[in-house]
mmCIF file of C-alpha atoms in Angstrom:
data_model
loop_
_atom_site.group_PDB
_atom_site.id
_atom_site.type_symbol
_atom_site.label_atom_id
_atom_site.label_comp_id
_atom_site.label_asym_id
_atom_site.label_seq_id
_atom_site.Cartn_x
_atom_site.Cartn_y
_atom_site.Cartn_z
ATOM 1 C CA MET A 1 68.885 97.877 93.866
ATOM 2 C CA ASP A 2 72.053 96.294 95.096
ATOM 3 C CA SER A 3 71.414 92.587 94.496
ATOM 4 C CA ALA A 4 70.399 90.251 91.693
ATOM 5 C CA ALA A 5 67.266 89.402 93.651
ATOM 6 C CA GLY A 6 66.240 93.059 93.450
ATOM 7 C CA ALA A 7 65.665 93.736 97.118
ATOM 8 C CA GLY A 8 65.279 97.521 96.726
ATOM 9 C CA ASP A 9 62.221 99.306 95.407
ATOM 10 C CA VAL A 10 60.665 96.323 93.593
ATOM 11 C CA GLU A 11 57.759 95.201 95.735
ATOM 12 C CA MET A 12 58.214 91.466 95.169
ATOM 13 C CA ARG A 13 61.099 89.062 94.804
ATOM 14 C CA PRO A 14 62.068 89.121 91.123
ATOM 15 C CA ASP A 15 63.689 85.683 91.328
ATOM 16 C CA ASP A 16 60.248 84.233 92.023
ATOM 17 C CA LEU A 17 58.996 85.333 88.603
ATOM 18 C CA PRO A 18 58.748 82.716 85.837
ATOM 19 C CA ASP A 19 59.894 85.257 83.210
ATOM 20 C CA GLY A 20 63.103 87.204 82.936
ATOM 21 C CA LEU A 21 63.001 90.691 84.505
ATOM 22 C CA VAL A 22 65.483 93.490 83.862
ATOM 23 C CA VAL A 23 65.055 96.972 85.366
ATOM 24 C CA ALA A 24 67.244 99.972 84.548
ATOM 25 C CA ASP A 25 67.249 103.319 86.355
ATOM 26 C CA GLU A 26 66.923 106.860 84.993
ATOM 27 C CA LEU A 27 70.514 106.740 83.712
ATOM 28 C CA GLY A 28 70.161 103.378 81.980
ATOM 29 C CA HIS A 29 72.087 101.419 84.614
ATOM 30 C CA ILE A 30 70.731 97.985 85.501
ATOM 31 C CA ARG A 31 69.327 97.781 89.044
ATOM 32 C CA CYS A 32 67.522 94.433 88.786
ATOM 33 C CA PHE A 33 68.481 91.355 86.778
ATOM 34 C CA ASN A 34 66.623 88.309 88.033
ATOM 35 C CA ALA A 35 67.655 84.660 87.904
ATOM 36 C CA GLU A 36 65.486 83.805 84.879
ATOM 37 C CA ALA A 37 66.980 86.714 82.923
ATOM 38 C CA GLY A 38 70.406 85.299 83.740
ATOM 39 C CA ARG A 39 69.377 81.845 82.531
ATOM 40 C CA LEU A 40 67.909 83.177 79.297
ATOM 41 C CA THR A 41 70.920 85.336 78.482
ATOM 42 C CA GLY A 42 73.574 82.942 79.778
ATOM 43 C CA THR A 43 74.991 85.504 82.217
ATOM 44 C CA VAL A 44 75.527 85.856 85.961
ATOM 45 C CA PRO A 45 72.797 88.182 87.307
ATOM 46 C CA THR A 46 75.027 89.862 89.902
ATOM 47 C CA ALA A 47 77.574 90.689 87.196
ATOM 48 C CA MET A 48 74.913 92.624 85.261
ATOM 49 C CA LEU A 49 74.067 95.029 88.079
ATOM 50 C CA GLY A 50 75.312 98.555 87.433
ATOM 51 C CA ARG A 51 76.059 97.958 83.751
ATOM 52 C CA ARG A 52 74.448 100.049 81.050
ATOM 53 C CA ILE A 53 71.508 98.160 79.637
ATOM 54 C CA GLN A 54 72.498 98.530 75.985
ATOM 55 C CA GLU A 55 75.879 96.956 76.768
ATOM 56 C CA ALA A 56 74.553 94.176 78.996
ATOM 57 C CA LEU A 57 71.820 93.273 76.480
ATOM 58 C CA PRO A 58 73.248 93.723 72.945
ATOM 59 C CA LEU A 59 69.970 92.672 71.360
ATOM 60 C CA GLU A 60 69.235 92.832 67.644
ATOM 61 C CA HIS A 61 66.086 92.694 65.566
ATOM 62 C CA THR A 62 65.746 89.717 63.239
ATOM 63 C CA ASP A 63 66.619 91.994 60.294
ATOM 64 C CA GLY A 64 69.970 92.884 61.889
ATOM 65 C CA ARG A 65 69.116 96.313 63.311
ATOM 66 C CA ARG A 66 70.444 97.023 66.793
ATOM 67 C CA TRP A 67 67.572 97.095 69.285
ATOM 68 C CA TRP A 68 68.963 100.029 71.264
ATOM 69 C CA LEU A 69 69.565 102.240 68.221
ATOM 70 C CA VAL A 70 65.995 101.657 67.049
ATOM 71 C CA THR A 71 64.316 102.009 70.463
ATOM 72 C CA ASP A 72 66.410 104.099 72.928
ATOM 73 C CA PRO A 73 63.520 105.255 75.151
ATOM 74 C CA TYR A 74 65.829 107.681 77.001
ATOM 75 C CA GLN A 75 66.251 109.851 73.910
ATOM 76 C CA ARG A 76 63.151 109.210 71.813
ATOM 77 C CA SER A 77 59.463 110.117 72.146
ATOM 78 C CA ALA A 78 58.424 110.892 75.723
ATOM 79 C CA HIS A 79 54.821 109.937 75.012
ATOM 80 C CA ARG A 80 55.302 106.205 74.558
ATOM 81 C CA SER A 81 54.596 103.860 77.462
ATOM 82 C CA GLY A 82 56.484 100.871 76.114
ATOM 83 C CA GLU A 83 56.845 98.347 73.303
ATOM 84 C CA PRO A 84 54.701 95.250 72.687
ATOM 85 C CA GLU A 85 56.277 91.809 72.748
ATOM 86 C CA HIS A 86 58.543 91.139 69.784
ATOM 87 C CA HIS A 87 61.351 88.814 68.756
ATOM 88 C CA LEU A 88 64.930 89.888 69.415
ATOM 89 C CA LEU A 89 68.205 88.032 69.030
ATOM 90 C CA LEU A 90 71.150 87.721 71.395
ATOM 91 C CA PRO A 91 74.703 87.361 70.081
ATOM 92 C CA GLY A 92 74.961 83.744 69.025
ATOM 93 C CA GLY A 93 71.437 83.680 67.624
ATOM 94 C CA ARG A 94 69.324 82.825 70.670
ATOM 95 C CA GLU A 95 65.847 84.269 70.171
ATOM 96 C CA LEU A 96 63.941 85.990 72.960
ATOM 97 C CA LEU A 97 60.478 87.478 73.280
ATOM 98 C CA VAL A 98 60.997 90.936 74.761
ATOM 99 C CA THR A 99 58.401 93.322 76.190
ATOM 100 C CA THR A 100 59.385 96.798 77.380
ATOM 101 C CA ARG A 101 57.677 99.218 79.745
ATOM 102 C CA TYR A 102 58.621 102.892 80.223
ATOM 103 C CA LEU A 103 57.901 104.330 83.660
ATOM 104 C CA ARG A 104 58.026 108.139 83.846
ATOM 105 C CA THR A 105 57.864 110.579 86.731
ATOM 106 C CA ALA A 106 54.960 112.305 84.938
ATOM 107 C CA PRO A 107 53.184 111.982 81.582
ATOM 108 C CA GLY A 108 55.627 113.181 78.940
ATOM 109 C CA GLY A 109 58.343 113.501 81.570
ATOM 110 C CA PRO A 110 61.786 111.916 81.711
ATOM 111 C CA LEU A 111 62.189 108.167 82.014
ATOM 112 C CA HIS A 112 62.365 106.991 85.618
ATOM 113 C CA ARG A 113 62.555 103.234 85.056
ATOM 114 C CA LEU A 114 62.976 100.995 82.026
ATOM 115 C CA VAL A 115 61.481 97.536 82.590
ATOM 116 C CA LEU A 116 62.100 94.583 80.263
ATOM 117 C CA GLY A 117 60.307 91.239 80.358
ATOM 118 C CA LEU A 118 62.177 88.356 78.716
ATOM 119 C CA ARG A 119 60.794 84.989 77.624
ATOM 120 C CA ASP A 120 62.221 82.080 75.680
ATOM 121 C CA ALA A 121 60.915 82.243 72.112
ATOM 122 C CA GLY A 122 61.415 78.503 71.726
ATOM 123 C CA THR A 123 58.282 77.736 73.749
ATOM 124 C CA ARG A 124 56.084 79.853 71.499
ATOM 125 C CA ASP A 125 57.728 78.430 68.400
ATOM 126 C CA ARG A 126 57.003 74.897 69.618
ATOM 127 C CA ASP A 127 53.392 75.869 70.315
ATOM 128 C CA GLU A 128 53.039 77.377 66.857
ATOM 129 C CA ARG A 129 54.529 74.272 65.237
ATOM 130 C CA SER A 130 52.192 72.105 67.305
ATOM 131 C CA ASP A 131 49.185 74.167 66.211
ATOM 132 C CA ALA A 132 50.296 73.957 62.583
ATOM 133 C CA GLU A 133 50.666 70.186 62.910
ATOM 134 C CA LEU A 134 47.223 69.976 64.483
ATOM 135 C CA ILE A 135 45.696 71.875 61.556
ATOM 136 C CA ALA A 136 47.499 69.649 59.046
ATOM 137 C CA THR A 137 46.376 66.499 60.883
ATOM 138 C CA VAL A 138 42.764 67.682 60.997
ATOM 139 C CA ALA A 139 42.769 68.574 57.315
ATOM 140 C CA HIS A 140 44.204 65.169 56.418
ATOM 141 C CA GLU A 141 41.814 63.206 58.641
ATOM 142 C CA LEU A 142 38.747 65.145 57.455
ATOM 143 C CA ARG A 143 39.538 64.921 53.769
ATOM 144 C CA SER A 144 38.996 61.170 53.422
ATOM 145 C CA PRO A 145 35.557 60.783 55.082
ATOM 146 C CA LEU A 146 34.216 64.013 53.607
ATOM 147 C CA THR A 147 35.341 62.961 50.126
ATOM 148 C CA SER A 148 33.558 59.651 50.645
ATOM 149 C CA VAL A 149 30.376 61.326 51.913
ATOM 150 C CA LYS A 150 30.358 63.763 49.011
ATOM 151 C CA GLY A 151 31.031 61.040 46.455
ATOM 152 C CA PHE A 152 28.319 58.663 47.639
ATOM 153 C CA THR A 153 25.652 61.343 48.127
ATOM 154 C CA ALA A 154 26.355 62.894 44.704
ATOM 155 C CA THR A 155 26.207 59.466 43.063
ATOM 156 C CA MET A 156 22.914 58.548 44.755
ATOM 157 C CA LEU A 157 21.307 61.877 43.900
ATOM 158 C CA ASP A 158 22.382 61.574 40.289
ATOM 159 C CA LYS A 159 21.533 57.890 39.731
ATOM 160 C CA TRP A 160 19.076 56.958 42.478
ATOM 161 C CA GLU A 161 16.787 54.870 40.265
ATOM 162 C CA ARG A 162 19.645 52.735 38.935
ATOM 163 C CA PHE A 163 20.641 51.283 42.319
ATOM 164 C CA THR A 164 19.052 48.357 44.085
ATOM 165 C CA ASP A 165 17.882 48.669 47.676
ATOM 166 C CA ASP A 166 20.913 46.691 48.874
ATOM 167 C CA GLN A 167 23.282 49.019 47.010
ATOM 168 C CA LYS A 168 21.565 52.079 48.448
ATOM 169 C CA ARG A 169 21.724 50.604 51.957
ATOM 170 C CA LEU A 170 25.459 49.891 51.596
ATOM 171 C CA MET A 171 26.211 53.430 50.416
ATOM 172 C CA LEU A 172 24.112 54.964 53.206
ATOM 173 C CA GLN A 173 25.888 52.788 55.785
ATOM 174 C CA THR A 174 29.215 54.033 54.453
ATOM 175 C CA VAL A 175 28.046 57.642 54.658
ATOM 176 C CA ASP A 176 26.792 57.036 58.211
ATOM 177 C CA SER A 177 30.122 55.488 59.237
ATOM 178 C CA ASP A 178 32.121 58.353 57.736
ATOM 179 C CA ALA A 179 29.856 60.906 59.446
ATOM 180 C CA ASP A 180 30.571 59.170 62.772
ATOM 181 C CA ARG A 181 34.285 59.394 61.996
ATOM 182 C CA VAL A 182 34.029 63.147 61.423
ATOM 183 C CA THR A 183 32.028 63.552 64.638
ATOM 184 C CA ARG A 184 34.670 61.650 66.624
ATOM 185 C CA LEU A 185 37.433 63.831 65.198
ATOM 186 C CA ILE A 186 35.584 67.032 66.074
ATOM 187 C CA THR A 187 35.003 65.706 69.594
ATOM 188 C CA GLU A 188 38.722 64.970 69.933
ATOM 189 C CA LEU A 189 39.634 68.473 68.793
ATOM 190 C CA LEU A 190 37.226 70.056 71.278
ATOM 191 C CA ASP A 191 38.657 67.902 74.061
ATOM 192 C CA VAL A 192 42.227 68.882 73.149
ATOM 193 C CA SER A 193 41.229 72.554 73.198
ATOM 194 C CA ARG A 194 39.581 72.213 76.618
ATOM 195 C CA ILE A 195 42.517 70.270 78.058
ATOM 196 C CA ASP A 196 45.029 72.822 76.768
ATOM 197 C CA SER A 197 43.046 75.729 78.223
ATOM 198 C CA GLY A 198 42.231 73.995 81.519
ATOM 199 C CA ARG A 199 38.475 74.147 80.778
ATOM 200 C CA LEU A 200 37.692 70.429 80.670
ATOM 201 C CA GLU A 201 34.467 70.052 82.657
ATOM 202 C CA ILE A 202 34.039 67.000 84.880
ATOM 203 C CA ARG A 203 30.483 66.104 85.955
ATOM 204 C CA ARG A 204 30.919 63.566 88.727
ATOM 205 C CA GLN A 205 28.530 60.831 89.707
ATOM 206 C CA PRO A 206 28.930 57.241 90.941
ATOM 207 C CA VAL A 207 30.570 55.078 88.257
ATOM 208 C CA GLU A 208 30.731 51.278 88.203
ATOM 209 C CA LEU A 209 34.071 50.778 86.473
ATOM 210 C CA ALA A 210 33.710 47.003 86.170
ATOM 211 C CA GLU A 211 30.344 47.400 84.454
ATOM 212 C CA ALA A 212 31.760 50.054 82.116
ATOM 213 C CA VAL A 213 34.669 47.778 81.142
ATOM 214 C CA ARG A 214 32.361 44.831 80.421
ATOM 215 C CA ARG A 215 30.105 47.071 78.326
ATOM 216 C CA HIS A 216 33.025 48.175 76.167
ATOM 217 C CA VAL A 217 34.225 44.604 75.683
ATOM 218 C CA GLU A 218 30.699 43.523 74.702
ATOM 219 C CA THR A 219 30.553 46.319 72.124
ATOM 220 C CA LEU A 220 33.845 45.200 70.585
ATOM 221 C CA VAL A 221 32.696 41.571 70.484
ATOM 222 C CA ASN A 222 29.384 42.575 68.875
ATOM 223 C CA GLY A 223 31.453 44.455 66.320
ATOM 224 C CA GLY A 224 33.083 41.225 65.161
ATOM 225 C CA LEU A 225 36.027 40.574 67.485
ATOM 226 C CA PRO A 226 36.217 37.107 69.075
ATOM 227 C CA ALA A 227 35.148 36.977 72.710
ATOM 228 C CA ASP A 228 38.248 34.993 73.686
ATOM 229 C CA ARG A 229 40.370 37.972 72.620
ATOM 230 C CA PHE A 230 39.509 39.644 75.948
ATOM 231 C CA THR A 231 40.116 38.736 79.579
ATOM 232 C CA VAL A 232 38.566 40.829 82.368
ATOM 233 C CA ARG A 233 39.745 40.460 85.966
ATOM 234 C CA VAL A 234 38.010 42.388 88.727
ATOM 235 C CA ALA A 235 39.302 42.413 92.296
ATOM 236 C CA ALA A 236 36.863 42.129 95.165
ATOM 237 C CA ASP A 237 35.781 45.091 97.295
ATOM 238 C CA LEU A 238 36.715 47.875 94.894
ATOM 239 C CA PRO A 239 36.128 51.319 96.446
ATOM 240 C CA GLY A 240 33.411 53.540 95.061
ATOM 241 C CA VAL A 241 34.479 56.012 92.382
ATOM 242 C CA TRP A 242 32.871 59.349 91.581
ATOM 243 C CA ALA A 243 33.693 60.344 88.014
ATOM 244 C CA ASP A 244 32.257 61.652 84.772
ATOM 245 C CA PRO A 245 30.838 58.500 83.117
ATOM 246 C CA ASP A 246 31.074 59.896 79.590
ATOM 247 C CA LYS A 247 34.705 60.921 80.068
ATOM 248 C CA ILE A 248 35.621 57.555 81.624
ATOM 249 C CA ASP A 249 33.949 55.846 78.650
ATOM 250 C CA GLN A 250 36.263 57.895 76.418
ATOM 251 C CA VAL A 251 39.302 56.739 78.369
ATOM 252 C CA LEU A 252 38.279 53.073 78.270
ATOM 253 C CA GLY A 253 37.305 53.292 74.612
ATOM 254 C CA ASN A 254 40.633 54.844 73.610
ATOM 255 C CA LEU A 255 42.724 52.351 75.583
ATOM 256 C CA LEU A 256 40.822 49.286 74.367
ATOM 257 C CA GLU A 257 40.808 50.513 70.775
ATOM 258 C CA ASN A 258 44.538 51.162 71.065
ATOM 259 C CA ALA A 259 45.140 47.612 72.369
ATOM 260 C CA VAL A 260 43.049 46.037 69.611
ATOM 261 C CA ARG A 261 44.457 48.155 66.797
ATOM 262 C CA HIS A 262 48.144 48.178 67.721
ATOM 263 C CA GLY A 263 48.449 45.099 69.922
ATOM 264 C CA ALA A 264 48.012 41.388 69.361
ATOM 265 C CA GLY A 265 46.928 38.290 71.239
ATOM 266 C CA THR A 266 44.791 38.566 74.345
ATOM 267 C CA VAL A 267 43.778 41.976 75.663
ATOM 268 C CA THR A 268 43.678 41.827 79.454
ATOM 269 C CA ILE A 269 41.764 44.381 81.517
ATOM 270 C CA GLU A 270 42.386 44.309 85.272
ATOM 271 C CA LEU A 271 40.662 46.329 87.994
ATOM 272 C CA ASP A 272 42.443 46.529 91.346
ATOM 273 C CA ARG A 273 42.123 48.471 94.567
ATOM 274 C CA VAL A 274 44.760 51.131 95.221
ATOM 275 C CA PRO A 275 45.393 51.308 98.989
ATOM 276 C CA PRO A 276 45.866 54.751 100.551
ATOM 277 C CA GLY A 277 49.480 55.906 100.748
ATOM 278 C CA ALA A 278 51.626 58.822 101.797
ATOM 279 C CA HIS A 279 51.256 60.572 98.438
ATOM 280 C CA HIS A 280 47.884 59.344 97.192
ATOM 281 C CA GLN A 281 44.450 58.454 98.431
ATOM 282 C CA GLU A 282 42.560 55.211 98.081
ATOM 283 C CA GLY A 283 41.257 54.487 94.610
ATOM 284 C CA THR A 284 40.815 52.038 91.771
ATOM 285 C CA ALA A 285 43.395 51.153 89.117
ATOM 286 C CA VAL A 286 42.461 49.953 85.635
ATOM 287 C CA THR A 287 45.172 48.197 83.615
ATOM 288 C CA VAL A 288 44.865 47.414 79.903
ATOM 289 C CA SER A 289 47.602 45.243 78.397
ATOM 290 C CA ASP A 290 48.098 43.288 75.188
ATOM 291 C CA GLU A 291 50.571 40.812 73.710
ATOM 292 C CA GLY A 292 51.714 42.832 70.719
ATOM 293 C CA PRO A 293 55.105 44.374 69.939
ATOM 294 C CA GLY A 294 54.728 46.928 72.722
ATOM 295 C CA ILE A 295 56.063 50.476 72.872
ATOM 296 C CA PRO A 296 59.711 51.105 71.961
ATOM 297 C CA GLU A 297 61.709 52.150 74.998
ATOM 298 C CA GLU A 298 62.882 55.347 73.322
ATOM 299 C CA ALA A 299 59.260 56.370 72.664
ATOM 300 C CA MET A 300 57.922 55.594 76.142
ATOM 301 C CA HIS A 301 58.193 59.207 77.347
ATOM 302 C CA ARG A 302 56.230 60.502 74.333
ATOM 303 C CA VAL A 303 53.169 58.256 74.285
ATOM 304 C CA PHE A 304 50.917 60.795 76.032
ATOM 305 C CA THR A 305 52.005 63.767 73.936
ATOM 306 C CA ARG A 306 50.093 65.203 71.015
ATOM 307 C CA PHE A 307 50.394 63.314 67.717
ATOM 308 C CA TRP A 308 52.244 60.282 69.065
ATOM 309 C CA ARG A 309 51.240 57.296 67.003
ATOM 310 C CA GLY A 310 52.344 53.675 66.905
ATOM 311 C CA SER A 311 54.492 52.098 64.251
ATOM 312 C CA ASP A 312 51.640 51.986 61.711
ATOM 313 C CA ARG A 313 51.155 55.784 62.068
ATOM 314 C CA SER A 314 47.352 55.423 61.915
ATOM 315 C CA GLY A 315 44.852 57.706 63.623
ATOM 316 C CA THR A 316 45.243 61.315 64.703
ATOM 317 C CA GLY A 317 47.669 60.673 67.549
ATOM 318 C CA LEU A 318 45.412 62.582 69.958
ATOM 319 C CA GLY A 319 43.742 59.671 71.789
ATOM 320 C CA LEU A 320 46.352 59.051 74.493
ATOM 321 C CA TYR A 321 46.861 62.791 74.998
ATOM 322 C CA ILE A 322 43.128 63.057 75.721
ATOM 323 C CA VAL A 323 43.277 60.012 78.026
ATOM 324 C CA LYS A 324 45.962 61.700 80.123
ATOM 325 C CA GLY A 325 44.043 64.985 80.248
ATOM 326 C CA ILE A 326 40.805 63.326 81.362
ATOM 327 C CA VAL A 327 42.420 61.127 84.016
ATOM 328 C CA GLU A 328 44.413 64.017 85.494
ATOM 329 C CA ALA A 329 41.306 66.224 85.502
ATOM 330 C CA HIS A 330 39.779 63.562 87.794
ATOM 331 C CA GLY A 331 42.778 63.764 90.116
ATOM 332 C CA GLY A 332 44.180 60.444 88.896
ATOM 333 C CA THR A 333 47.347 59.311 87.152
ATOM 334 C CA VAL A 334 48.086 57.335 84.000
ATOM 335 C CA THR A 335 51.254 55.489 83.013
ATOM 336 C CA ALA A 336 52.515 53.451 80.085
ATOM 337 C CA GLY A 337 54.897 50.526 80.142
ATOM 338 C CA ARG A 338 55.560 47.004 78.967
ATOM 339 C CA GLY A 339 53.222 44.170 79.921
ATOM 340 C CA ALA A 340 54.178 40.805 81.363
ATOM 341 C CA ARG A 341 53.988 39.219 77.895
ATOM 342 C CA GLY A 342 55.852 41.954 76.109
ATOM 343 C CA GLY A 343 52.984 44.080 74.807
ATOM 344 C CA ALA A 344 51.906 47.586 75.747
ATOM 345 C CA ARG A 345 50.523 48.156 79.234
ATOM 346 C CA PHE A 346 48.488 51.211 80.223
ATOM 347 C CA ARG A 347 47.382 51.790 83.800
ATOM 348 C CA PHE A 348 45.245 54.616 85.119
ATOM 349 C CA THR A 349 44.026 55.284 88.631
ATOM 350 C CA LEU A 350 40.993 57.177 89.868
ATOM 351 C CA PRO A 351 40.690 58.346 93.480
ATOM 352 C CA ALA A 352 37.827 57.016 95.590
ATOM 353 C CA GLY A 353 35.545 59.015 97.808
ATOM 354 C CA THR A 354 32.625 61.404 97.647
ATOM 355 C CA PRO A 355 32.914 64.920 96.179
ATOM 356 C CA ALA A 356 33.173 67.720 98.713
ATOM 357 C CA PHE A 357 29.748 69.120 97.794
ATOM 358 C CA MET A 358 28.151 65.806 98.843
ATOM 359 C CA VAL A 359 29.773 65.630 102.270
#
């Protein structure tokens, strides 16, 4: 190959690949060094062509051993087909995930091509830290309700005859509430897993958004909140929306709960028509705003990420992440900002129209 793009005997354009690609010939000279490999190693791809691979990539294992001295596929066993992905370090300490493939002219024959795949180890490390944080959050959130359930049930079983009916009812109500809390947490975890893997299922049917909003407000009022805490404004002639009613209930529930828990003053819910535009189709927008302290400007870009929580640090920090995943799975968008009266303002849109299978 005579270019960094690898225009020779590689069947596709290496610069189109999302991972770093390095290919050396039968003598160990680099014939392909794509753009991502250059970015990961901090080098100019064209300057790497023709260089010996062990000199161009002075990689080391995390224990300090030189990668080439340990591996050297040109001199070692002719029966190996490659090396699985493992961590290697560049001079300066940057960590890469490196996979190697040995291409031979015949089984057990001399090496014809050495192919290396390079990836940034930072992405995997962030994923692993995120998973560890998720496990820690789950353990913390489960401990409290399960301890309560265990304590009350053990006490009732041990001293049932000593309690009055009112005392028994109160303890059972507490157990029921804590069981609901555990169920909600498990549901959140399943939703996060499905969103991360792209397997969130959407079962569309006609949804009356205004009716859904009013139902949620009624539930909150029946739960003890004053009715004048909420204002609902619905524009005329809203387009029809096909969506998953259960998932939309989750979105509305999370946003309203967020406004009540972290906000203050009046919670305003507005439903407006979104006219068709150059980059979006007609739809309906739902805006939920409050009059509380709002979201700090420096945190605005993180509100829809995993584990972001308000100033009181309550909850799992997964609710808004799930909101974003559900809305985007419907083909909509969701944004966060500051309301007219200084509080938090969340706005999500859902496209109008009939699913293709109904046309």
